[in-house]
Amino acid sequence: SEIRSSFTAIKANIQARDPVRTLSILSHPHSLHRVQSSDKCCIIHKVFNFYVDKVFKHCQTEDTYVNRKISSIANSFLSIKRNLEQCHIQNKCLCGQESTEKFKQILANYEGLNVTSAAMKSLGELDILLDWVEKSR
Amino acid sequence: EDARLPPPQNISILSTNMRHFLTWSPVTIQGETVRYSVEFQGEYEREYANESWIPIGECSLITATVCNITEDISATVAYSLRVRADGGARRSEWGTLKGFFNRNTTSLTPPLMKVTADGYHLLVELEDMGPAFQFCVLYWKKGEESRMQQKMVKEVSSTVHLDTMEAGREYCVKAQTYVDTINRSSSFSQAQCVRAQGDRSVWL
């Protein structure tokens, strides 16, 4: 809920910066909601790593308030990523064929845009991710 | 005359019940107003964003020697904090908090509560301490401590109904807070006891 409130505070600002409305990073061609439950932990682990490793660092803005909220989200993602790593180490977060394919698609969508546009679009799609993660609990 | 101001000293954190404040000693210059600016750096910034620092708008060029950093310390990771002074045309180096601050070290105090007997109903009102807080409430018939009952209260919106009491019996209640994001609890409050209406009739 902390991530959700930080994102809600800057959602309009971030989504207004997304020039490419006809594309989605997380939902193209298939929605996250089609992922089987057995693969959910793996997808969540991979996607959180993706945001921490690739997305947030390219989301700097000229607005210090927005930057503070992005920092809040990024540090919360880092904290969750650490917890998920424990699951992965204990083999409770195995990756099947479907999650591997799905994550490849997300990376392909991301790399199909220039890095700043891709990062801002990914950040703007956080509500898609949060909705799906909360539904997967 | 040394062009630089000395950096703020005695930088420390006061953190109670998930509210975090950065404090420091004032820098004094004869005849000048000194102002301070605060920045923070989370673990993410240290490891993934070139150790960048982020200014806190509400604590930029302030005269106070305290800054509420609660809103920015919003993840359970290690944060660095720093503050510098500006006075006249002079500016200090950054003074940095020794070590890191992680919100899981906040001190948690027992909740304020008010226990009432409304006829035969045992009620408790709990202090609203913010969205991060849940409450574990224990209640029992006085003298029957071994048969304690527990109720988890996730949201404090109104009075909580704990039990329907036996006529004339005395019931006691105590509570502690629980913060899910740091997985810690406070100690328990003092027990408060109330008596249900009616007299204790003795069944023969």
Short mmCIF file of C-alpha atoms in Angstrom, two decimals, chain B residues 4-204:
data_model
loop_
_atom_site.label_atom_id
_atom_site.label_comp_id
_atom_site.label_asym_id
_atom_site.label_seq_id
_atom_site.Cartn_x
_atom_site.Cartn_y
_atom_site.Cartn_z
CA ARG B 4 33.16 28.13 4.44
CA LEU B 5 30.75 27.70 7.29
CA PRO B 6 31.36 24.76 9.61
CA PRO B 7 29.03 21.83 8.79
CA PRO B 8 26.15 21.10 11.21
CA GLN B 9 27.14 18.79 14.09
CA ASN B 10 25.36 16.26 16.30
CA ILE B 11 23.20 15.04 13.42
CA SER B 12 20.83 12.39 14.73
CA ILE B 13 17.48 10.74 14.19
CA LEU B 14 14.52 10.75 16.53
CA SER B 15 12.14 7.97 15.48
CA THR B 16 9.07 6.95 17.40
CA ASN B 17 6.04 5.03 16.12
CA MET B 18 7.16 5.25 12.50
CA ARG B 19 7.55 9.03 12.57
CA HIS B 20 11.12 10.01 11.84
CA PHE B 21 12.87 13.34 12.47
CA LEU B 22 16.39 14.44 11.62
CA THR B 23 17.89 16.89 14.13
CA TRP B 24 21.22 18.73 14.38
CA SER B 25 22.98 21.42 16.39
CA PRO B 26 22.66 25.00 15.14
CA VAL B 27 25.53 26.71 13.30
CA THR B 28 25.86 30.25 14.59
CA ILE B 29 27.31 33.36 12.90
CA GLN B 30 27.23 36.79 14.39
CA GLY B 31 24.48 38.90 12.86
CA GLU B 32 23.50 36.35 10.19
CA THR B 33 20.52 34.07 9.80
CA VAL B 34 21.69 30.54 9.10
CA ARG B 35 19.51 28.27 6.97
CA TYR B 36 19.74 24.53 6.49
CA SER B 37 18.99 22.07 3.68
CA VAL B 38 18.48 18.32 4.02
CA GLU B 39 18.99 15.50 1.52
CA PHE B 40 18.49 11.73 1.71
CA GLN B 41 19.84 8.68 -0.12
CA GLY B 42 18.22 5.28 -0.02
CA GLU B 43 19.86 1.95 -0.59
CA TYR B 44 18.51 2.07 -4.14
CA GLU B 45 20.33 5.33 -4.84
CA ARG B 46 23.55 3.96 -3.37
CA GLU B 47 23.50 0.71 -5.33
CA TYR B 48 21.70 1.57 -8.57
CA ALA B 49 21.70 5.35 -9.09
CA ASN B 50 25.32 6.47 -8.77
CA GLU B 51 24.98 7.26 -5.06
CA SER B 52 22.71 10.18 -5.91
CA TRP B 53 21.17 12.35 -3.18
CA ILE B 54 17.61 13.65 -3.18
CA PRO B 55 16.65 17.01 -1.65
CA ILE B 56 13.68 17.24 0.69
CA GLY B 57 11.67 20.20 -0.49
CA GLU B 58 10.10 20.98 2.87
CA CYS B 59 13.57 21.15 4.45
CA SER B 60 15.36 23.34 1.93
CA LEU B 61 16.79 26.61 3.36
CA ILE B 62 14.91 26.30 6.66
CA THR B 63 15.94 28.02 9.90
CA ALA B 64 14.75 25.19 12.13
CA THR B 65 17.23 22.51 13.22
CA VAL B 66 14.79 19.64 12.74
CA CYS B 67 13.28 18.04 9.62
CA ASN B 68 10.39 15.61 9.38
CA ILE B 69 11.69 12.91 7.05
CA THR B 70 8.82 10.46 7.60
CA GLU B 71 7.38 10.77 4.10
CA ASP B 72 10.72 10.02 2.45
CA ILE B 73 11.74 7.10 4.68
CA SER B 74 9.07 4.93 3.11
CA ALA B 75 10.88 1.63 2.60
CA THR B 76 12.52 -0.77 5.01
CA VAL B 77 16.05 -0.22 3.72
CA ALA B 78 19.12 1.66 5.00
CA TYR B 79 19.00 5.42 4.40
CA SER B 80 21.78 8.01 4.56
CA LEU B 81 20.95 11.59 5.49
CA ARG B 82 22.88 14.82 5.31
CA VAL B 83 22.39 18.52 6.10
CA ARG B 84 24.34 21.66 5.28
CA ALA B 85 24.22 25.30 6.38
CA ASP B 86 23.93 28.53 4.42
CA GLY B 87 24.60 31.90 6.01
CA GLY B 88 25.04 35.19 4.21
CA ALA B 89 27.17 34.38 1.21
CA ARG B 90 28.73 31.40 2.89
CA ARG B 91 27.87 27.71 2.71
CA SER B 92 29.10 24.71 4.71
CA GLU B 93 30.16 21.27 3.58
CA TRP B 94 27.56 18.57 4.08
CA GLY B 95 27.29 17.11 7.54
CA THR B 96 26.28 13.46 7.22
CA LEU B 97 24.47 11.26 9.73
CA LYS B 98 26.88 8.72 11.18
CA GLY B 99 25.86 5.30 9.88
CA PHE B 100 22.52 4.54 8.26
CA PHE B 101 18.94 4.80 9.42
CA ASN B 102 16.48 1.95 8.85
CA ARG B 103 12.88 2.48 9.94
CA ASN B 104 12.81 -0.98 11.47
CA THR B 105 14.67 0.58 14.42
CA THR B 106 11.85 2.98 15.26
CA SER B 107 10.76 2.79 18.88
CA LEU B 108 7.21 1.54 19.31
CA THR B 109 5.16 2.63 22.30
CA PRO B 110 2.04 0.91 23.61
CA PRO B 111 -1.18 2.46 22.25
CA LEU B 112 -3.37 4.78 24.23
CA MET B 113 -6.71 3.12 24.79
CA LYS B 114 -9.96 3.69 26.66
CA VAL B 115 -11.91 0.69 27.92
CA THR B 116 -15.60 1.11 28.75
CA ALA B 117 -18.43 -1.08 29.90
CA ASP B 118 -21.61 -0.17 28.09
CA GLY B 119 -24.14 -2.22 30.00
CA TYR B 120 -22.99 -5.79 29.34
CA HIS B 121 -20.77 -4.79 26.41
CA LEU B 122 -16.98 -4.56 26.74
CA LEU B 123 -15.73 -1.82 24.41
CA VAL B 124 -12.29 -0.37 23.65
CA GLU B 125 -11.30 2.79 21.84
CA LEU B 126 -7.78 2.79 20.38
CA GLU B 127 -5.54 5.70 19.40
CA ASP B 128 -5.33 6.26 15.65
CA MET B 129 -1.61 5.98 14.98
CA GLY B 130 -1.72 5.95 11.19
CA PRO B 131 -2.16 3.41 8.39
CA ALA B 132 0.99 1.44 9.23
CA PHE B 133 -0.43 0.33 12.59
CA GLN B 134 -2.49 -2.69 13.62
CA PHE B 135 -3.40 -3.61 17.20
CA CYS B 136 -3.40 -6.85 19.17
CA VAL B 137 -5.99 -6.56 21.96
CA LEU B 138 -6.07 -9.09 24.82
CA TYR B 139 -9.03 -9.30 27.23
CA TRP B 140 -9.98 -11.58 30.07
CA LYS B 141 -12.19 -11.96 33.13
CA LYS B 142 -10.33 -10.66 36.13
CA GLY B 143 -8.86 -13.60 37.97
CA GLU B 144 -8.97 -15.82 34.91
CA GLU B 145 -5.74 -14.64 33.28
CA SER B 146 -5.15 -18.10 31.87
CA ARG B 147 -8.23 -17.78 29.65
CA MET B 148 -7.15 -14.64 27.80
CA GLN B 149 -8.78 -13.90 24.46
CA GLN B 150 -7.22 -12.02 21.57
CA LYS B 151 -8.55 -9.72 18.89
CA MET B 152 -6.50 -8.22 16.00
CA VAL B 153 -7.69 -4.76 15.02
CA LYS B 154 -6.44 -3.79 11.56
CA GLU B 155 -8.10 -0.41 11.24
CA VAL B 156 -8.96 2.03 13.94
CA SER B 157 -12.13 3.66 12.77
CA SER B 158 -14.44 3.42 15.72
CA THR B 159 -14.99 1.77 19.05
CA VAL B 160 -14.25 -1.94 19.01
CA HIS B 161 -16.69 -4.37 20.59
CA LEU B 162 -14.72 -7.06 22.42
CA ASP B 163 -17.23 -9.17 24.29
CA THR B 164 -20.58 -9.46 25.97
CA MET B 165 -19.88 -9.59 29.70
CA GLU B 166 -21.41 -11.58 32.52
CA ALA B 167 -23.45 -9.45 34.91
CA GLY B 168 -21.34 -7.83 37.61
CA ARG B 169 -18.07 -9.43 36.45
CA GLU B 170 -14.88 -7.38 36.08
CA TYR B 171 -13.05 -7.63 32.80
CA CYS B 172 -9.53 -6.42 31.94
CA VAL B 173 -8.02 -5.34 28.64
CA LYS B 174 -4.51 -4.58 27.37
CA ALA B 175 -3.19 -3.83 23.86
CA GLN B 176 -0.01 -3.61 21.80
CA THR B 177 0.68 -2.17 18.35
CA TYR B 178 1.95 -4.22 15.40
CA VAL B 179 3.63 -2.72 12.32
CA ASP B 180 3.47 -5.09 9.38
CA THR B 181 6.05 -3.28 7.22
CA ILE B 182 8.78 -3.79 9.80
CA ASN B 183 7.28 -6.90 11.42
CA ARG B 184 7.60 -5.58 14.97
CA SER B 185 5.30 -5.01 17.95
CA SER B 186 5.28 -2.59 20.87
CA SER B 187 5.12 -3.74 24.46
CA PHE B 188 1.67 -4.11 25.98
CA SER B 189 -0.17 -1.21 27.54
CA GLN B 190 -1.14 -1.24 31.20
CA ALA B 191 -4.28 -3.32 31.74
CA GLN B 192 -7.53 -1.41 32.22
CA CYS B 193 -10.41 -3.14 34.03
CA VAL B 194 -14.14 -2.36 34.04
CA ARG B 195 -17.19 -3.99 35.64
CA ALA B 196 -20.32 -5.03 33.82
CA GLN B 197 -23.65 -3.76 35.10
CA GLY B 198 -25.80 -5.85 37.37
CA ASP B 199 -24.77 -7.81 40.40
CA ARG B 200 -23.09 -11.13 40.38
CA SER B 201 -25.89 -13.56 41.21
CA VAL B 202 -24.70 -16.90 42.73
CA TRP B 203 -26.32 -19.98 41.16
CA LEU B 204 -27.10 -22.57 43.77
#
